[in-house]
Coordinates of C-alpha atoms in Angstrom, one line a residue:
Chain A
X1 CA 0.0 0.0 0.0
X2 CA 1.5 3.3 -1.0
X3 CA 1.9 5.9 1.8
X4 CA -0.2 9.3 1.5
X5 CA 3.0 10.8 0.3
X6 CA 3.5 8.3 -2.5
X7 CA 0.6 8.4 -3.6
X8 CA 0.4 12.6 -4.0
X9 CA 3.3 11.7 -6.6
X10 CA 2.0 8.9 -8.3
X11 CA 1.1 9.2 -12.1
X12 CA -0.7 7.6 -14.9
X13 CA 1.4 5.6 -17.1
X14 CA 2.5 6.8 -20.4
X15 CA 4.2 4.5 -23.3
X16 CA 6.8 6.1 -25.6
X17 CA 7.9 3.6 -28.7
X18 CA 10.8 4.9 -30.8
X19 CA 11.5 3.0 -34.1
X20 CA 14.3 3.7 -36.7
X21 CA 14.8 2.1 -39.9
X22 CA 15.3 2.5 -43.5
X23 CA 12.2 3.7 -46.0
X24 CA 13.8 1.5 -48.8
X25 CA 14.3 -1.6 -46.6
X26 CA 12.0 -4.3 -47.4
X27 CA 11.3 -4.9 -44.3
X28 CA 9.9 -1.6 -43.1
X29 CA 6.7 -1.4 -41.2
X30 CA 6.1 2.7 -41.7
X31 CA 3.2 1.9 -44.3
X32 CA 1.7 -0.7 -41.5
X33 CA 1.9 1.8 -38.5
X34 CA 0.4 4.6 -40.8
X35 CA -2.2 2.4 -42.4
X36 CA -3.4 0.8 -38.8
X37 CA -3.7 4.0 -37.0
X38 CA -7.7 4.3 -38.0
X39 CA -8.8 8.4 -36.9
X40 CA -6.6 10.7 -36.9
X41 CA -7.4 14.6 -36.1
X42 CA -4.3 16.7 -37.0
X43 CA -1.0 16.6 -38.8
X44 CA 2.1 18.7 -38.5
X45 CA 4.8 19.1 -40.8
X46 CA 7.7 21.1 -39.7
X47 CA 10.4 22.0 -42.4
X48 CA 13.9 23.7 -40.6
X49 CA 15.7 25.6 -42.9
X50 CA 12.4 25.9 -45.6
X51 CA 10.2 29.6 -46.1
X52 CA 7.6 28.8 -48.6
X53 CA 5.8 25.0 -48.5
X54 CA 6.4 23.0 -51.4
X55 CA 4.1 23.2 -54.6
X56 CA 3.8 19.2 -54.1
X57 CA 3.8 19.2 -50.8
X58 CA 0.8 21.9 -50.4
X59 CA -0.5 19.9 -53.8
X60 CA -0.7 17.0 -51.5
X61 CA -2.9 18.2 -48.6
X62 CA -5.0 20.2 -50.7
X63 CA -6.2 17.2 -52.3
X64 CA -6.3 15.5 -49.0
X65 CA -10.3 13.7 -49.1
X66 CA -13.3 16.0 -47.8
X67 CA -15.0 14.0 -44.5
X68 CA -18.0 14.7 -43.5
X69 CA -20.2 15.4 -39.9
X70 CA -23.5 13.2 -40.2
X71 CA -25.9 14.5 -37.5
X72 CA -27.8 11.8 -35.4
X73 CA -26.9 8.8 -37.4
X74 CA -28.6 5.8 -36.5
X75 CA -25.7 2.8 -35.7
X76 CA -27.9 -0.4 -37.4
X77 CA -27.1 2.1 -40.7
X78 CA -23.2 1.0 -41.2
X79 CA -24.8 -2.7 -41.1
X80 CA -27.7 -2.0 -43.8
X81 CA -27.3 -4.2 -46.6
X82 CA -26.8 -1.4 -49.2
X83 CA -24.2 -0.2 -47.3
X84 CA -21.8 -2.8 -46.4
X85 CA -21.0 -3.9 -49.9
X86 CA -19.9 -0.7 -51.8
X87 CA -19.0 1.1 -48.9
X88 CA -17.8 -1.4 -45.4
X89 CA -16.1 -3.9 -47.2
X90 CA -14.2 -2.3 -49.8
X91 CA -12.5 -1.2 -47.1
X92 CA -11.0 3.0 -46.8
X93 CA -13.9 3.6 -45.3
X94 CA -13.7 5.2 -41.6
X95 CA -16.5 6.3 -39.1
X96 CA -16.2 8.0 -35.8
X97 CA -18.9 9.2 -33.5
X98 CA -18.6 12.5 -32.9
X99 CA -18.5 14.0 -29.2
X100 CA -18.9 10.9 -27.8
X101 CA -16.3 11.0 -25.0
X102 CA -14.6 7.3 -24.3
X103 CA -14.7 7.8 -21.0
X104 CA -18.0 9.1 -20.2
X105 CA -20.4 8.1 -22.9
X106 CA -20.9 5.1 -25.8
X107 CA -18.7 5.5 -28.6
X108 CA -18.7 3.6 -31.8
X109 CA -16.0 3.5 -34.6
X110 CA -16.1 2.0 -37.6
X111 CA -12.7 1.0 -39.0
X112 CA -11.4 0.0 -42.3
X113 CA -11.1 -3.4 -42.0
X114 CA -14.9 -3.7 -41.7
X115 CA -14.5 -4.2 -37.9
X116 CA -17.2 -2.2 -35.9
X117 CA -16.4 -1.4 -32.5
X118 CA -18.8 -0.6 -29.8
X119 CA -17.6 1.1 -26.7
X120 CA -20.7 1.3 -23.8
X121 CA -21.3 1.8 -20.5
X122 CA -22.8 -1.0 -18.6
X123 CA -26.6 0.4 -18.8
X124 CA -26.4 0.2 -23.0
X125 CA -24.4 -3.0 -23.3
X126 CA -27.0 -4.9 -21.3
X127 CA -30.1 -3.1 -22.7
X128 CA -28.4 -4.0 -26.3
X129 CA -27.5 -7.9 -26.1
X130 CA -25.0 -7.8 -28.0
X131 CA -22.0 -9.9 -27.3
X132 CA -18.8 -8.6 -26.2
X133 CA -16.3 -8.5 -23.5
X134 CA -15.3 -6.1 -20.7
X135 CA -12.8 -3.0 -21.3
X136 CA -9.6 -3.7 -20.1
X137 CA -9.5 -0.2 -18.5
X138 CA -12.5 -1.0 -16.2
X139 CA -11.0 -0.2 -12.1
X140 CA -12.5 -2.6 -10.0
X141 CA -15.8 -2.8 -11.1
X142 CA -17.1 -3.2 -14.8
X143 CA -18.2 -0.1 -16.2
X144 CA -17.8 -0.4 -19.6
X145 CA -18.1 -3.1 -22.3
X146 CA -16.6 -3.4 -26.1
X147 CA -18.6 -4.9 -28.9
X148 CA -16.5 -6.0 -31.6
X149 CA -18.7 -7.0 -35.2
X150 CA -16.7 -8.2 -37.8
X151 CA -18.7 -6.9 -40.8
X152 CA -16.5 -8.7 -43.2
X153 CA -17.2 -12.1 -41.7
X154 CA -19.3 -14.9 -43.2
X155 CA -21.7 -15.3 -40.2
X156 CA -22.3 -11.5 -40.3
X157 CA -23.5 -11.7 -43.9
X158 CA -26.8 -10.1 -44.6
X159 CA -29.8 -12.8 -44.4
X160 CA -28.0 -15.0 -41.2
X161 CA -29.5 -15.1 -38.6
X162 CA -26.5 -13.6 -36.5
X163 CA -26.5 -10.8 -38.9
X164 CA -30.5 -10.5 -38.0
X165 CA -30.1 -10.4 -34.5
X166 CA -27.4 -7.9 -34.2
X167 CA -29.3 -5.7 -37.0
X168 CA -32.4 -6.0 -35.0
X169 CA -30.6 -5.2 -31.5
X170 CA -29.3 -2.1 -32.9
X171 CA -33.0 -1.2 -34.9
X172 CA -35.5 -2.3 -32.7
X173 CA -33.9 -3.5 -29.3
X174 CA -32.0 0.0 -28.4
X175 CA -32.0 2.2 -31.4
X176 CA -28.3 3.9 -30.8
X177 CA -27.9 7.3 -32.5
X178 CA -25.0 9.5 -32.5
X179 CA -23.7 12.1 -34.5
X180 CA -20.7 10.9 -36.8
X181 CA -17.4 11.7 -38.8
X182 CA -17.3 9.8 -42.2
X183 CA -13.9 10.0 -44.6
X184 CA -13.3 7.9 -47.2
X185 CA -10.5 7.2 -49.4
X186 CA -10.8 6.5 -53.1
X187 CA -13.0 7.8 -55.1
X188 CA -14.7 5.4 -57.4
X189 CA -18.3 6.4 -58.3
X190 CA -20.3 3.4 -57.1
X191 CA -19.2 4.1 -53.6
X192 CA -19.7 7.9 -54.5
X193 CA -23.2 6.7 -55.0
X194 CA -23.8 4.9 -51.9
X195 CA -22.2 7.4 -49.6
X196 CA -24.3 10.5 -51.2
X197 CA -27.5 7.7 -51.2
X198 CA -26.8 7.7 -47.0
X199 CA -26.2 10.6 -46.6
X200 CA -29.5 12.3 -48.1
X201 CA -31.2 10.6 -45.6
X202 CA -29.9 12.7 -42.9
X203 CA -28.6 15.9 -42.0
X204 CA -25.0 16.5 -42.9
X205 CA -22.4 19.1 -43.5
X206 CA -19.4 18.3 -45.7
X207 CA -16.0 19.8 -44.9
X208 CA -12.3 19.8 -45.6
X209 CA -9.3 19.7 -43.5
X210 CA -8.5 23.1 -41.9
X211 CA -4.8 24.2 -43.6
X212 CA -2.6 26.5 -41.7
X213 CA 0.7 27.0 -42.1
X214 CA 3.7 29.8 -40.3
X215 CA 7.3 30.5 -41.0
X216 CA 9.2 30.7 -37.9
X217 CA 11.7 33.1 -38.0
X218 CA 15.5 32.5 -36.2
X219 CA 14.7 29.7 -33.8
X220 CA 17.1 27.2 -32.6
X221 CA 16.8 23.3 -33.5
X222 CA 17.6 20.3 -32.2
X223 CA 20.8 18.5 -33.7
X224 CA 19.5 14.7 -35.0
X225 CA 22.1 11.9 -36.7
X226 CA 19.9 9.2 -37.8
X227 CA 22.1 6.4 -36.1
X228 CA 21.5 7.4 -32.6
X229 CA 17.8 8.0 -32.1
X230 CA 18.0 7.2 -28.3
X231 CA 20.2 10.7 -28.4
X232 CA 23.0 9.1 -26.4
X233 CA 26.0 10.9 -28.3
X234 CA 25.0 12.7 -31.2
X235 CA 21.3 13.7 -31.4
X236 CA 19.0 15.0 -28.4
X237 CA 16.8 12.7 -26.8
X238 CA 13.3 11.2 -27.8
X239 CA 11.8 13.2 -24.4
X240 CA 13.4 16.4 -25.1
X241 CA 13.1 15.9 -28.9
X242 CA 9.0 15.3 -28.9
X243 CA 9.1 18.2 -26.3
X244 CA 10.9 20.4 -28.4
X245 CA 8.3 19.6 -31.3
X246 CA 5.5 20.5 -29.2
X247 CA 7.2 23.9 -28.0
X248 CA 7.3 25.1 -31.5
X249 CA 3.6 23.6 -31.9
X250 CA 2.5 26.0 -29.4
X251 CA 4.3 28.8 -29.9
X252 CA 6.5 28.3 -26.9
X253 CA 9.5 30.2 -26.5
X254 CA 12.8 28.2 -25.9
X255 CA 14.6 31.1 -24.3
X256 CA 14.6 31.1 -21.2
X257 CA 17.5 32.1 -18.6
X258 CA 18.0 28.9 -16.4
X259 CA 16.7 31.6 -13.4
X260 CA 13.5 32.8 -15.0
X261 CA 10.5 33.4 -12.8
X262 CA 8.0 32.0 -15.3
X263 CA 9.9 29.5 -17.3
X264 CA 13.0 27.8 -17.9
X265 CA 12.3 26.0 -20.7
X266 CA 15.1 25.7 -23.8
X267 CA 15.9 23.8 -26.8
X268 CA 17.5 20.6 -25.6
X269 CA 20.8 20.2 -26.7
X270 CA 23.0 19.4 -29.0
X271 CA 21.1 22.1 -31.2
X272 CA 21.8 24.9 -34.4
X273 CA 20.6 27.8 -35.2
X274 CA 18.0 27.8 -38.0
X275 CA 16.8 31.0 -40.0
X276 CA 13.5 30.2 -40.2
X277 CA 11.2 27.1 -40.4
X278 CA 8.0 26.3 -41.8
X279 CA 4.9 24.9 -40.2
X280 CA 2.0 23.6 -41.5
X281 CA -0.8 21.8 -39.9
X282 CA -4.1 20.0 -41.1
X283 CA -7.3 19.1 -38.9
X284 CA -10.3 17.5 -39.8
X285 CA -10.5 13.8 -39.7
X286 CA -8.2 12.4 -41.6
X287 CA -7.5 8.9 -43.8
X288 CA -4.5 7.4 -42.7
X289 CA -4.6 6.3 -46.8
X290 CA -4.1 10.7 -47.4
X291 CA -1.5 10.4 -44.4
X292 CA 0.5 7.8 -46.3
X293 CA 0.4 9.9 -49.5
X294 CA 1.3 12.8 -47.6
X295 CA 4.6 10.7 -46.0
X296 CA 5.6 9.6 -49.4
X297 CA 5.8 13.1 -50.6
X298 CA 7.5 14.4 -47.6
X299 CA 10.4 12.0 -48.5
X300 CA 10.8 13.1 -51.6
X301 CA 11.9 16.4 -49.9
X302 CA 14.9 15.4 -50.0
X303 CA 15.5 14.7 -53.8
X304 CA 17.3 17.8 -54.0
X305 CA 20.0 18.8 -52.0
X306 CA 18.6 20.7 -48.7
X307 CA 20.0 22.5 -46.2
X308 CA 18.2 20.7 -43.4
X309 CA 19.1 16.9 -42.4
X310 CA 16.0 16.0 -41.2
X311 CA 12.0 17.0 -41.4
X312 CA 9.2 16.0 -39.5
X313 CA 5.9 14.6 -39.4
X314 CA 3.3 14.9 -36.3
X315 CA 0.1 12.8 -36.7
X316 CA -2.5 13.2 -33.7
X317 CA -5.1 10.6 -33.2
X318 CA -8.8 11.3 -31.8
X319 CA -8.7 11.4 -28.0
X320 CA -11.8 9.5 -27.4
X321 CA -11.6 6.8 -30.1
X322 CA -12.3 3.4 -28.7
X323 CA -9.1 2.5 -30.7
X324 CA -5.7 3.4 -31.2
X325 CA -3.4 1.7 -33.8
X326 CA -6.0 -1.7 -35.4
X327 CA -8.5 -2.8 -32.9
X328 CA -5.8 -2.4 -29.8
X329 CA -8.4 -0.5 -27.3
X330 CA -7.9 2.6 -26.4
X331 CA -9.2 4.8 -23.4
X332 CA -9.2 8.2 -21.9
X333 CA -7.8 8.3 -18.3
X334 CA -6.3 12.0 -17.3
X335 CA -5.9 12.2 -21.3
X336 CA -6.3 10.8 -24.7
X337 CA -3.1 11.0 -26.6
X338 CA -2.1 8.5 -29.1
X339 CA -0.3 10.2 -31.9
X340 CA 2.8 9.1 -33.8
X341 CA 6.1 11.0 -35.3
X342 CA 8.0 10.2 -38.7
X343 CA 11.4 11.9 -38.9
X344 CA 12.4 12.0 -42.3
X345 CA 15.9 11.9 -43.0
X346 CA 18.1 12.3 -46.1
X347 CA 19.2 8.9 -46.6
X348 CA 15.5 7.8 -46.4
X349 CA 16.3 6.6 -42.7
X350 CA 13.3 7.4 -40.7
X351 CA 12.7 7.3 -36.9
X352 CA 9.1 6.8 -35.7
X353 CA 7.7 7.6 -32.3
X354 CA 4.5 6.6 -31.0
X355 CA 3.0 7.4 -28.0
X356 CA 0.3 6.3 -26.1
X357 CA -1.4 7.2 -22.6
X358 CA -2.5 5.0 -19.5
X359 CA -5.2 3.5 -21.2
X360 CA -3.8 2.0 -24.5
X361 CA -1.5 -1.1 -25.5
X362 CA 1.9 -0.9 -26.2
X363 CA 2.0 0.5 -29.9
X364 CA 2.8 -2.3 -32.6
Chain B
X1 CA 25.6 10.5 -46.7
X2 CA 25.1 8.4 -43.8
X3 CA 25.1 4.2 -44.7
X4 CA 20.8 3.3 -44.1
X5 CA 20.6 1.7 -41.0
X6 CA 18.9 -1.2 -39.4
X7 CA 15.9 -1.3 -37.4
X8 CA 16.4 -0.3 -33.7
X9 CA 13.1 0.0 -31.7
X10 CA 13.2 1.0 -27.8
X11 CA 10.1 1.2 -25.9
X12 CA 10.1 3.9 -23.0
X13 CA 8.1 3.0 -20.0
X14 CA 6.9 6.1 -17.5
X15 CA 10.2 7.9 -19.2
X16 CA 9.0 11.1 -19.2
X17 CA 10.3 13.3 -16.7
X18 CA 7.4 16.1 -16.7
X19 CA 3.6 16.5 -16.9
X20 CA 2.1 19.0 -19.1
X21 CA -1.2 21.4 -18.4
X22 CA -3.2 23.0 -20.4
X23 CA -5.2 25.5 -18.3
X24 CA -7.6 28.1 -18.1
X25 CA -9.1 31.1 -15.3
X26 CA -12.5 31.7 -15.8
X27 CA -13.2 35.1 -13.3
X28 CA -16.7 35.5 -12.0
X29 CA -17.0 39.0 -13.0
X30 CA -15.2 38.6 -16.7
X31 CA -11.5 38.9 -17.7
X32 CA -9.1 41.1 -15.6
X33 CA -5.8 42.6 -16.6
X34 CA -3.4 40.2 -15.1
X35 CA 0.1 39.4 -16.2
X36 CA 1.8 36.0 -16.7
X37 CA 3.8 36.6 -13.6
X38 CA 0.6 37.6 -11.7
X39 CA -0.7 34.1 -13.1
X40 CA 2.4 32.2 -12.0
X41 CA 2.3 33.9 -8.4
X42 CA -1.7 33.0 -8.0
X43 CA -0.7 29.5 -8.7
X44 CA 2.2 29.3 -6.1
X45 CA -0.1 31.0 -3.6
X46 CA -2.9 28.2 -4.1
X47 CA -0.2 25.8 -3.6
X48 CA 1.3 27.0 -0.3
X49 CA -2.1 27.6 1.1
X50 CA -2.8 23.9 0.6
X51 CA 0.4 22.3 1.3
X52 CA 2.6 25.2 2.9
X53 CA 5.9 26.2 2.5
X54 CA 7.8 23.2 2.0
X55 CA 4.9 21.1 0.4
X56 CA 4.4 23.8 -2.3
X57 CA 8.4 24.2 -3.0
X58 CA 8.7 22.3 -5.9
X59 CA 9.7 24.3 -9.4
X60 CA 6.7 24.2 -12.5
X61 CA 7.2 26.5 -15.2
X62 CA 4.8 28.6 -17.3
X63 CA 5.3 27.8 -20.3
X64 CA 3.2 30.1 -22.1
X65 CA 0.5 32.6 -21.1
X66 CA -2.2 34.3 -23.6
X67 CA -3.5 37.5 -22.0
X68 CA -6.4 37.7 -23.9
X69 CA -8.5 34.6 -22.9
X70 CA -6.1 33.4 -19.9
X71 CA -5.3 30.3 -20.2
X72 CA -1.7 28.8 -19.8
X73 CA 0.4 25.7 -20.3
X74 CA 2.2 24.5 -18.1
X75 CA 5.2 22.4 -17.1
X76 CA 5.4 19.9 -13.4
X77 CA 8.1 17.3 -12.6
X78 CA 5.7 14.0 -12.3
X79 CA 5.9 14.1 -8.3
X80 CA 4.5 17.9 -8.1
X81 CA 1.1 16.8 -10.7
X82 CA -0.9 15.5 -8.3
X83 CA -0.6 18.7 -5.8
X84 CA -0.6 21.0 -8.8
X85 CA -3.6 19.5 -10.0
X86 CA -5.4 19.9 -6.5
X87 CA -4.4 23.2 -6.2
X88 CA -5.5 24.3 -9.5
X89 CA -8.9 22.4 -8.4
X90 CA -9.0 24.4 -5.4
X91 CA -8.1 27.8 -5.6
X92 CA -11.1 29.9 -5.5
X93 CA -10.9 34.1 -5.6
X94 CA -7.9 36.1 -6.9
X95 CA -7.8 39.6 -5.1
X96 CA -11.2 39.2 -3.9
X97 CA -12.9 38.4 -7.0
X98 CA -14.5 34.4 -7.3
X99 CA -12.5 32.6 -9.8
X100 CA -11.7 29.2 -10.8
X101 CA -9.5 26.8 -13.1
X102 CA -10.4 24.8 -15.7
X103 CA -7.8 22.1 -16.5
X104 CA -8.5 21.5 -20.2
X105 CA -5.8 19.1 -21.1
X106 CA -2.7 16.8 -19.3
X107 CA -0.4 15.3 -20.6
X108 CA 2.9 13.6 -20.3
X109 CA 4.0 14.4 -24.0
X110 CA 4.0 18.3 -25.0
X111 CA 3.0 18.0 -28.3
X112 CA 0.0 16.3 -27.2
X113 CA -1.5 19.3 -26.2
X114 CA -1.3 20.5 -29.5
X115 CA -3.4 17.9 -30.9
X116 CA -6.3 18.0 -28.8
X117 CA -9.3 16.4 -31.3
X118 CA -12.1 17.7 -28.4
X119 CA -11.5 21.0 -29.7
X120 CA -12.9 20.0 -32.9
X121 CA -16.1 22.0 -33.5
X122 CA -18.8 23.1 -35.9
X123 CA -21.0 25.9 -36.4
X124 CA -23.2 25.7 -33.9
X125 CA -22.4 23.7 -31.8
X126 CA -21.3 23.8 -27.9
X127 CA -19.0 21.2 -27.1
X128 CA -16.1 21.1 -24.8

C-alpha cells in the first residue's frame, strides 16, 4: 500500500515507442503503422531551414479527401445491406462518433477493415444484447463493455440469422444514435453513390481539413544523426526531442535564462541555429490512406539537395476513439493521446515515435 | 551521406520526466488585466495555502501565457502533478474576485497538447 506521500506523486502511465529504420528496406513497417492508426485529427509538418511549402507538398494536402459530420446517425445504418457492400467492405472507409467521450459516454468506430467497434457503459451493453467483453480499462468494477462486429465475416453476412439479430438489436432493441465523422478514401463512383445515397437521408455538412501553415523566424533546433535516435552521443533525446516539437507547436518560446521566474524551458541540446522554419498543420479527420500519400511526398523532400538533415511529421489521433493503432483499445484516463512521429531523414532513414497514454496497449 | 541503418526499436516506460497542463481562469465578474507573472504567483499561492511552505516548493514552469483569454500551459516534474492539480482544483478568488481553473488538457508528452481532437467543433455547436 502506497503511503499518503506516495501516492500525491504517483502518475498515470504513459508509453513512448521509438523505431528507426530504412524507408527503402523491405522490411519496413512505416506503411503498417500509418495504415493501422484508423482516426486521426491533425497533422504537423515542420520543415527547418524551408520559407515557402512546397508546390507538391501543399498539392498534396489540398487534395487531401473532404469528411464529413453526419448528425444523429442511427448505428444499425453502417450494417444495412446497401451499405456494407460498396462502402464497409471495400474497405477505406472510416467512421467515428462525434463527441462521444470514451470515457464518459458510448462511442462507436467503424474501422477500415470492416471491424465495428462498440464502446458502452454498462446500462447500454445490457439493454443492447449484444456480445462482447469487458474493457480492459474498467477499475475494480465493470463499467464499460466493447462490442467488436466483424462486418466482413461470413456469419455477419446479410440474411444470417447472426447478422438478424445484431441488426435487429441495434434497430429495434435500443436504437443507438449518434452524430458521426465519415472520410473515405478512393474515389470510385459506385461508392460515391452509396455514400451521397446515406447521406440524403440525414442531415450533414461536408467539410475539408483546416490548412494553416507559419514560418518561424530564427529559432534554434535540435541536432538529429539518424544512427543514434536514443540521443546518447549525437542527437537529443526522444523526451526532449517530442518536447521540443511540441514547444514550436505552441508557440512556446525556448529562451529562457536557467533563473527565469515564469519559465526555464530551452531547446534541448546538442542544437543549431536555424533562420527560419516552416509549419503547417491540417485538422479534420483524416484517412490514414491521405497520411500515407502525404509521408511519401514528404520523402521526396529530399530529392534535392537541402540545407536541413531532417523534417518531420506529427500525426495526432482522436482522444476519445475506442481505438488506437488496429483494434488495440484505447481509453481516456487523465488524457487521450495517441499520436505518432516520422522523422524523415536524407538517406531515407526514418525514426518513428508513438505514444500512447494510460489507457492503450503498447503501440505495434 | 550516412550508410541506411537497421531497425532499432526502444520502448520507454513512464520515461517522461514532466507532466504538461493545459489551463484556463475563468473570473466571476469577466477577464481582468493580469500578467503572466501575476498568473504564476496565484498559482504558487494556491499551492502553499494547501500544502505550505515546503509542500508547495517544488519548481513548474509557465510555459506560455495568452492575456487575452487566460489560459496557460504548463510544465510539473511527475511528483509535483498530483498537488498542482489539486491546487489548481481548489483555488477559489484572486484579489477578492471568485475565480476558478479549468484544466483542459494533461499530458505527459508536449506536443499532445497541440493535438487535442475535443476542440474540434462546428458551427453551432457547444462542445467542450
Amino acid at each position: 500500500n502506497a503511503t499518503p506521500r506516495r501516492q500525491l506523486e504517483k502518475c498515470p502511465r504513459s508509453l513512448l515507442v521509438c523505431e528507426k529504420s530504412n524507408f527503402l528496406n523491405e522490411k519496413s513497417r512505416h506503411d503498417i503503422h500509418v495504415s493501422k492508426h484508423n482516426f486521426n485529427y491533425k497533422i504537423s509538418v515542420l520543415i527547418p531551414e524551408c520559407g515557402i511549402l512546397p508546390a507538391n507538398i501543399s498539392s498534396v494536402i489540398h487534395s487531401f479527401s473532404p469528411y464529413y459530420l453526419v448528425r444523429d446517425l442511427p448505428v444499425y445504418q453502417l450494417l444495412e445491406e446497401t451499405f456494407l457492400e460498396p462502402l464497409v467492405k471495400k474497405g477505406n472507409f472510416y467512421a467515428l462518433s462525434y463527441n462521444t467521450k470514451i470515457d464518459e459516454d458510448n462511442a462507436i468506430a467503424l474501422l477500415s477493415s470492416g471491424q465495428l467497434i462498440l464502446s458502452l457503459d454498462k446500462d447500454t451493453y445490457e439493454q443492447l444484447g449484444l456480445e462482447g467483453r469487458p474493457s480492459l480499462y474498467n477499475h475494480k468494477k465493470a463499467m464499460r463493455f466493447v462490442v467488436t462486429l466483424d462486418l466482413t465475416d461470413k456469419s455477419l453476412t446479410p440474411g444470417t440469422k447472426r447478422y438478424q439479430r445484431v441488426l435487429s438489436s441495434l434497430k429495434d432493441r435500443l436504437p443507438l444514435r449518434y452524430d458521426f465523422l465519415f472520410t473515405k478514401y478512393n474515389t470510385g463512383s459506385d461508392e460515391d453513390q452509396t455514400l451521397n445515397k446515406l447521406l440524403s437521408q440525414y442531415s450533414y455538412e461536408e467539410h475539408k481539413p483546416a490548412f494553416s501553415q507559419h514560418t518561424l523566424k530564427n529559432m534554434p533546433c535540435p541536432t538529429l544523426y539518424p544512427s543514434d535516435i536514443q540521443g546518447k552521443t549525437l542527437s537529443c533525446d526522444p523526451h526532449h526531442f517530442l518536447e521540443w516539437l511540441g514547444a514550436v507547436n505552441l508557440d512556446i518560446s525556448c529562451e529562457n535564462a536557467a533563473d527565469s521566474f515564469l519559465s526555464t524551458y530551452v531547446c534541448p541540446e546538442p542544437q543549431s541555429s536555424v533562420s527560419q522554419a516552416l509549419l503547417c498543420t491540417v485538422t479534420g479527420f483524416i484517412s490514414p490512406e491521405n497520411v500515407f500519400v502525404l509521408l511519401q511526398e514528404l520523402r521526396q523532400y529530399f530529392d534535392e539537395p537541402k540545407f536541413t538533415p531532417w523534417i518531420s511529421l506529427t500525426v495526432h489521433g482522436f482522444m476519445d476513439s475506442p481505438v488506437s493503432w488496429g483494434a488495440t483499445e484505447h481509453g481516456f484516463l487523465k488524457g487521450g493521446e495517441n499520436l505518432y512521429n516520422f522523422v524523415c531523414f536524407k538517406n531515407q532513414d526514418y525514426w518513428l515515435h508513438m505514444a500512447t497514454g494510460a489507457q492503450d496497449g503498447c503501440p505495434p | 551521406m550516412e550508410e541506411p541503418s537497421k531497425f532499432e526499436r526502444y520502448v520507454y516506460k513512464n520515461d517522461s520526466v514532466y507532466h504538461y497542463m493545459k489551463i484556463s481562469l475563468v473570473l466571476e465578474n469577466g477577464n481582468k488585466y493580469i500578467t503572466d507573472a501575476q498568473f504564476k504567483q496565484l498559482i504558487t499561492c494556491g499551492l502553499k495555502d494547501l500544502y505550505g511552505e515546503v509542500g508547495a516548493s517544488f519548481p513548474f514552469d509557465l510555459l506560455k501565457f495568452d492575456q487575452n483569454e487566460l489560459t496557460g500551459i504548463l510544465r510539473v516534474y511527475n511528483s509535483g502533478l498530483v498537488k498542482l492539480w489539486s491546487a489548481l482544483t481548489l483555488l477559489g478568488s484572486y484579489q477578492n474576485e471568485a475565480c476558478a481553473f479549468r484544466v483542459m488538457q494533461v499530458s505527459p508528452f508536449l506536443l499532445a497538447l497541440s493535438g487535442n481532437s475535443r476542440e474540434l467543433q462546428f458551427g453551432d455547436q457547444l462542445t467542450l
